[in-house]
mmCIF file of C-alpha atoms in Angstrom:
data_model
loop_
_atom_site.group_PDB
_atom_site.id
_atom_site.type_symbol
_atom_site.label_atom_id
_atom_site.label_comp_id
_atom_site.label_asym_id
_atom_site.label_seq_id
_atom_site.Cartn_x
_atom_site.Cartn_y
_atom_site.Cartn_z
ATOM 1 C CA MET A 1219 0.000 0.000 0.000
ATOM 2 C CA ARG A 1220 1.432 3.368 -1.066
ATOM 3 C CA LEU A 1221 1.236 6.098 1.560
ATOM 4 C CA GLY A 1222 1.545 9.828 1.323
ATOM 5 C CA VAL A 1223 5.247 10.629 1.301
ATOM 6 C CA SER A 1224 7.174 13.902 1.340
ATOM 7 C CA SER A 1225 10.805 14.747 0.707
ATOM 8 C CA THR A 1226 11.359 14.900 4.489
ATOM 9 C CA ASP A 1227 9.968 11.444 5.230
ATOM 10 C CA PRO A 1228 12.567 8.726 5.935
ATOM 11 C CA VAL A 1229 13.197 6.167 3.207
ATOM 12 C CA VAL A 1230 13.115 3.524 5.955
ATOM 13 C CA ASP A 1231 10.819 3.958 8.946
ATOM 14 C CA ALA A 1232 10.714 0.924 11.248
ATOM 15 C CA ARG A 1233 8.972 1.192 14.620
ATOM 16 C CA GLY A 1234 8.656 -1.599 17.159
ATOM 17 C CA VAL A 1235 9.441 -4.305 14.599
ATOM 18 C CA ILE A 1236 9.251 -7.837 15.997
ATOM 19 C CA LYS A 1237 10.195 -11.055 14.212
ATOM 20 C CA ALA A 1238 10.536 -14.617 15.502
ATOM 21 C CA TYR A 1239 11.059 -17.998 13.905
ATOM 22 C CA ARG A 1240 9.633 -21.357 15.021
ATOM 23 C CA ASP A 1241 11.060 -24.843 15.084
ATOM 24 C CA GLY A 1242 8.162 -27.024 16.133
ATOM 25 C CA GLU A 1243 7.018 -25.727 19.506
ATOM 26 C CA ILE A 1244 10.157 -23.677 20.078
ATOM 27 C CA ARG A 1245 10.070 -19.956 19.261
ATOM 28 C CA TYR A 1246 13.323 -18.153 18.452
ATOM 29 C CA PRO A 1247 13.125 -14.348 18.715
ATOM 30 C CA ALA A 1248 15.156 -12.609 15.990
ATOM 31 C CA LEU A 1249 14.079 -8.973 16.456
ATOM 32 C CA ARG A 1250 12.578 -7.530 19.641
ATOM 33 C CA GLY A 1251 10.971 -4.157 18.975
ATOM 34 C CA ILE A 1252 13.451 -2.580 16.543
ATOM 35 C CA ASP A 1253 13.248 1.142 15.701
ATOM 36 C CA LEU A 1254 15.213 2.437 12.701
ATOM 37 C CA GLN A 1255 14.937 5.489 10.464
ATOM 38 C CA VAL A 1256 17.090 6.071 7.380
ATOM 39 C CA GLN A 1257 16.825 9.398 5.559
ATOM 40 C CA ALA A 1258 17.242 9.903 1.821
ATOM 41 C CA GLY A 1259 20.902 10.177 0.860
ATOM 42 C CA GLU A 1260 22.259 8.616 4.055
ATOM 43 C CA PHE A 1261 24.850 5.831 4.187
ATOM 44 C CA VAL A 1262 24.002 3.858 7.344
ATOM 45 C CA ALA A 1263 25.973 0.932 8.771
ATOM 46 C CA LEU A 1264 23.917 -1.541 10.811
ATOM 47 C CA MET A 1265 26.249 -3.361 13.203
ATOM 48 C CA GLY A 1266 25.991 -6.428 15.383
ATOM 49 C CA PRO A 1267 27.540 -9.853 15.978
ATOM 50 C CA SER A 1268 26.552 -12.924 13.982
ATOM 51 C CA GLY A 1269 23.068 -14.095 14.925
ATOM 52 C CA SER A 1270 21.925 -10.693 16.201
ATOM 53 C CA GLY A 1271 19.214 -10.294 13.557
ATOM 54 C CA LYS A 1272 20.922 -7.926 11.108
ATOM 55 C CA THR A 1273 20.133 -9.970 8.012
ATOM 56 C CA THR A 1274 16.590 -10.608 9.260
ATOM 57 C CA LEU A 1275 15.991 -6.863 9.512
ATOM 58 C CA LEU A 1276 17.475 -6.315 6.056
ATOM 59 C CA GLN A 1277 15.153 -8.969 4.608
ATOM 60 C CA LEU A 1278 12.137 -7.284 6.195
ATOM 61 C CA ILE A 1279 13.152 -3.875 4.840
ATOM 62 C CA GLY A 1280 13.668 -5.419 1.382
ATOM 63 C CA GLY A 1281 10.213 -6.996 1.424
ATOM 64 C CA LEU A 1282 11.654 -10.523 1.383
ATOM 65 C CA ASP A 1283 9.971 -11.437 4.685
ATOM 66 C CA ARG A 1284 7.252 -10.045 6.924
ATOM 67 C CA PRO A 1285 7.403 -8.768 10.506
ATOM 68 C CA ASP A 1286 5.261 -10.392 13.168
ATOM 69 C CA ALA A 1287 4.414 -7.006 14.671
ATOM 70 C CA GLY A 1288 5.320 -3.337 14.422
ATOM 71 C CA GLN A 1289 5.252 -0.716 11.675
ATOM 72 C CA LEU A 1290 7.512 -0.844 8.622
ATOM 73 C CA ARG A 1291 7.369 1.721 5.848
ATOM 74 C CA VAL A 1292 9.945 1.810 3.070
ATOM 75 C CA ALA A 1293 9.940 4.380 0.251
ATOM 76 C CA GLY A 1294 6.457 5.357 1.391
ATOM 77 C CA TYR A 1295 5.055 1.810 1.256
ATOM 78 C CA ASP A 1296 3.416 0.044 4.205
ATOM 79 C CA LEU A 1297 5.088 -3.333 3.657
ATOM 80 C CA PRO A 1298 3.144 -5.496 6.173
ATOM 81 C CA ARG A 1299 -0.117 -4.613 4.408
ATOM 82 C CA MET A 1300 1.058 -5.594 0.912
ATOM 83 C CA ASP A 1301 0.463 -8.939 -0.793
ATOM 84 C CA GLU A 1302 3.227 -10.971 -2.453
ATOM 85 C CA THR A 1303 2.610 -9.531 -5.919
ATOM 86 C CA ALA A 1304 2.780 -5.976 -4.632
ATOM 87 C CA LEU A 1305 5.940 -6.775 -2.667
ATOM 88 C CA ALA A 1306 7.598 -8.197 -5.780
ATOM 89 C CA LEU A 1307 6.818 -4.999 -7.704
ATOM 90 C CA PHE A 1308 8.055 -2.919 -4.765
ATOM 91 C CA ARG A 1309 11.388 -4.757 -4.730
ATOM 92 C CA ARG A 1310 11.765 -4.476 -8.476
ATOM 93 C CA ARG A 1311 11.158 -0.734 -8.543
ATOM 94 C CA HIS A 1312 12.482 0.636 -5.270
ATOM 95 C CA VAL A 1313 15.112 -1.645 -3.704
ATOM 96 C CA GLY A 1314 18.467 -3.007 -4.828
ATOM 97 C CA ILE A 1315 20.021 -5.816 -2.775
ATOM 98 C CA ILE A 1316 23.682 -6.829 -2.624
ATOM 99 C CA PHE A 1317 23.848 -10.297 -1.099
ATOM 100 C CA GLN A 1318 26.878 -11.518 0.860
ATOM 101 C CA TYR A 1319 27.325 -14.535 -1.407
ATOM 102 C CA PHE A 1320 26.492 -12.675 -4.633
ATOM 103 C CA ASN A 1321 23.493 -14.864 -5.716
ATOM 104 C CA LEU A 1322 24.497 -14.582 -9.363
ATOM 105 C CA LEU A 1323 23.077 -17.080 -11.858
ATOM 106 C CA GLN A 1324 26.023 -19.330 -12.631
ATOM 107 C CA HIS A 1325 24.967 -20.303 -16.173
ATOM 108 C CA LEU A 1326 24.549 -16.707 -17.366
ATOM 109 C CA ASP A 1327 27.342 -14.284 -18.245
ATOM 110 C CA ALA A 1328 27.946 -11.167 -16.189
ATOM 111 C CA ILE A 1329 26.079 -8.741 -18.410
ATOM 112 C CA THR A 1330 22.977 -10.945 -18.537
ATOM 113 C CA ASN A 1331 22.981 -11.258 -14.745
ATOM 114 C CA VAL A 1332 23.002 -7.463 -14.524
ATOM 115 C CA MET A 1333 20.355 -7.036 -17.235
ATOM 116 C CA LEU A 1334 17.754 -9.334 -15.672
ATOM 117 C CA PRO A 1335 16.225 -6.873 -13.150
ATOM 118 C CA ALA A 1336 15.868 -4.243 -15.888
ATOM 119 C CA LEU A 1337 14.210 -6.734 -18.226
ATOM 120 C CA LEU A 1338 11.815 -7.787 -15.461
ATOM 121 C CA ALA A 1339 10.997 -4.119 -14.857
ATOM 122 C CA GLY A 1340 9.981 -3.706 -18.512
ATOM 123 C CA ALA A 1341 13.099 -2.326 -20.181
ATOM 124 C CA GLY A 1342 13.775 -3.437 -23.750
ATOM 125 C CA PRO A 1343 16.767 -5.724 -24.374
ATOM 126 C CA GLY A 1344 18.815 -2.972 -26.044
ATOM 127 C CA GLU A 1345 18.204 -0.467 -23.259
ATOM 128 C CA ALA A 1346 18.857 -3.066 -20.551
ATOM 129 C CA ARG A 1347 22.107 -4.142 -22.197
ATOM 130 C CA ALA A 1348 23.337 -0.566 -22.573
ATOM 131 C CA ARG A 1349 22.572 0.248 -18.944
ATOM 132 C CA ALA A 1350 24.194 -2.979 -17.743
ATOM 133 C CA LEU A 1351 27.362 -2.415 -19.763
ATOM 134 C CA ALA A 1352 27.625 1.182 -18.548
ATOM 135 C CA LEU A 1353 27.427 0.037 -14.928
ATOM 136 C CA LEU A 1354 29.971 -2.739 -15.443
ATOM 137 C CA GLU A 1355 32.331 -0.240 -17.069
ATOM 138 C CA ARG A 1356 31.827 2.196 -14.200
ATOM 139 C CA LEU A 1357 32.678 -0.576 -11.727
ATOM 140 C CA GLY A 1358 35.798 -1.567 -13.638
ATOM 141 C CA VAL A 1359 34.617 -4.945 -14.919
ATOM 142 C CA GLY A 1360 33.221 -4.044 -18.340
ATOM 143 C CA HIS A 1361 35.862 -6.222 -19.997
ATOM 144 C CA LEU A 1362 34.391 -9.215 -18.130
ATOM 145 C CA ALA A 1363 30.825 -8.754 -19.408
ATOM 146 C CA GLY A 1364 30.912 -12.042 -21.337
ATOM 147 C CA LYS A 1365 32.345 -14.127 -18.487
ATOM 148 C CA ARG A 1366 30.215 -16.382 -16.310
ATOM 149 C CA PRO A 1367 30.473 -16.133 -12.480
ATOM 150 C CA PRO A 1368 32.672 -19.257 -12.089
ATOM 151 C CA GLN A 1369 35.246 -17.525 -14.304
ATOM 152 C CA LEU A 1370 35.404 -14.443 -12.030
ATOM 153 C CA SER A 1371 37.193 -13.725 -8.771
ATOM 154 C CA GLY A 1372 35.240 -12.959 -5.604
ATOM 155 C CA GLY A 1373 35.810 -9.242 -5.966
ATOM 156 C CA GLU A 1374 34.766 -9.295 -9.624
ATOM 157 C CA ARG A 1375 31.590 -11.211 -8.805
ATOM 158 C CA GLN A 1376 30.749 -8.731 -6.069
ATOM 159 C CA ARG A 1377 31.113 -5.833 -8.527
ATOM 160 C CA VAL A 1378 28.760 -7.595 -10.932
ATOM 161 C CA ALA A 1379 26.321 -8.051 -8.043
ATOM 162 C CA ILE A 1380 26.561 -4.340 -7.226
ATOM 163 C CA ALA A 1381 25.846 -3.452 -10.859
ATOM 164 C CA ARG A 1382 22.804 -5.733 -10.807
ATOM 165 C CA ALA A 1383 21.546 -4.064 -7.612
ATOM 166 C CA LEU A 1384 21.921 -0.583 -9.135
ATOM 167 C CA ILE A 1385 20.539 -1.125 -12.640
ATOM 168 C CA ASN A 1386 16.982 -0.051 -11.824
ATOM 169 C CA GLU A 1387 18.213 3.044 -9.937
ATOM 170 C CA PRO A 1388 16.600 1.976 -6.646
ATOM 171 C CA GLN A 1389 15.646 4.466 -3.966
ATOM 172 C CA LEU A 1390 17.330 2.212 -1.414
ATOM 173 C CA LEU A 1391 20.389 -0.012 -1.725
ATOM 174 C CA LEU A 1392 20.657 -2.811 0.849
ATOM 175 C CA ALA A 1393 24.087 -4.402 1.292
ATOM 176 C CA ASP A 1394 24.385 -7.559 3.424
ATOM 177 C CA GLU A 1395 28.036 -7.993 4.500
ATOM 178 C CA PRO A 1396 29.149 -7.005 0.965
ATOM 179 C CA THR A 1397 32.837 -7.445 1.845
ATOM 180 C CA GLY A 1398 32.472 -10.683 3.784
ATOM 181 C CA SER A 1399 33.456 -13.001 0.929
ATOM 182 C CA VAL A 1400 36.378 -11.096 -0.582
ATOM 183 C CA ASP A 1401 39.992 -10.318 0.329
ATOM 184 C CA PRO A 1402 40.924 -7.040 2.074
ATOM 185 C CA VAL A 1403 42.033 -5.312 -1.127
ATOM 186 C CA ALA A 1404 38.778 -6.147 -2.922
ATOM 187 C CA ALA A 1405 36.839 -5.163 0.212
ATOM 188 C CA GLY A 1406 38.424 -1.706 0.159
ATOM 189 C CA ARG A 1407 37.524 -1.240 -3.491
ATOM 190 C CA ILE A 1408 33.927 -2.289 -2.865
ATOM 191 C CA LEU A 1409 33.580 0.171 0.019
ATOM 192 C CA ASP A 1410 35.070 2.919 -2.154
ATOM 193 C CA LEU A 1411 32.517 2.129 -4.865
ATOM 194 C CA LEU A 1412 29.654 2.244 -2.388
ATOM 195 C CA ALA A 1413 30.929 5.562 -1.025
ATOM 196 C CA GLU A 1414 31.063 6.998 -4.550
ATOM 197 C CA THR A 1415 27.526 5.758 -5.193
ATOM 198 C CA ASN A 1416 26.339 7.383 -1.978
ATOM 199 C CA ALA A 1417 28.104 10.645 -2.857
ATOM 200 C CA ALA A 1418 26.026 10.658 -6.053
ATOM 201 C CA GLY A 1419 22.857 10.552 -3.928
ATOM 202 C CA GLN A 1420 22.155 6.844 -3.403
ATOM 203 C CA THR A 1421 20.642 5.888 -0.025
ATOM 204 C CA ILE A 1422 22.483 2.864 1.398
ATOM 205 C CA LEU A 1423 21.891 0.591 4.389
ATOM 206 C CA LEU A 1424 24.865 -1.696 4.948
ATOM 207 C CA VAL A 1425 24.970 -4.630 7.372
ATOM 208 C CA THR A 1426 28.298 -5.542 8.946
ATOM 209 C CA HIS A 1427 29.759 -7.142 12.062
ATOM 210 C CA ASP A 1428 33.099 -5.347 11.543
ATOM 211 C CA PRO A 1429 33.675 -1.996 13.358
ATOM 212 C CA ALA A 1430 36.361 -1.065 10.809
ATOM 213 C CA ILE A 1431 33.865 -1.415 7.961
ATOM 214 C CA ALA A 1432 31.268 0.626 9.863
#
């Protein structure tokens, strides 16, 4: 459900968010009344040790899961009140997600992986390809557009994943431990790229357990 939204409203507005998981009769709390606001243009690091619920919160904000209680509005949308079809459209149009383990399709080359969200959003093949190639070039991996993920290093795959997350120009970029699977040099380059993206106006929420990254 789309709400009234102004330029001063937060992109993310979570209030009292609760989420638990069940294994038979056992209930495992993941989030206990979380409040979080992220304003347009901010670069926010969400910190906590493994198992503290960081990824769970990111999945709720990205519309990949639903809270058990509380209010959650992202880009002006009341996510708990939306059905699965509406959530899929919301993700496609408003959120880009960088997963820790890339989640690239192994049988497709890099440029096709990046193109897919644009194609799903209705872009023509020529437009999608041009946008994908421009992003890959900007991220320094344009020369690898025809390579499949198994032929790329961890840092190269993460750059492809970043390009895929950015291709639809999302209002919000969610990054789940984006440096967790790469070496320190590649991690520094990824953080530099995210900082440049933020400087250009992109709102970013990054999950990390590392104080140095934050």
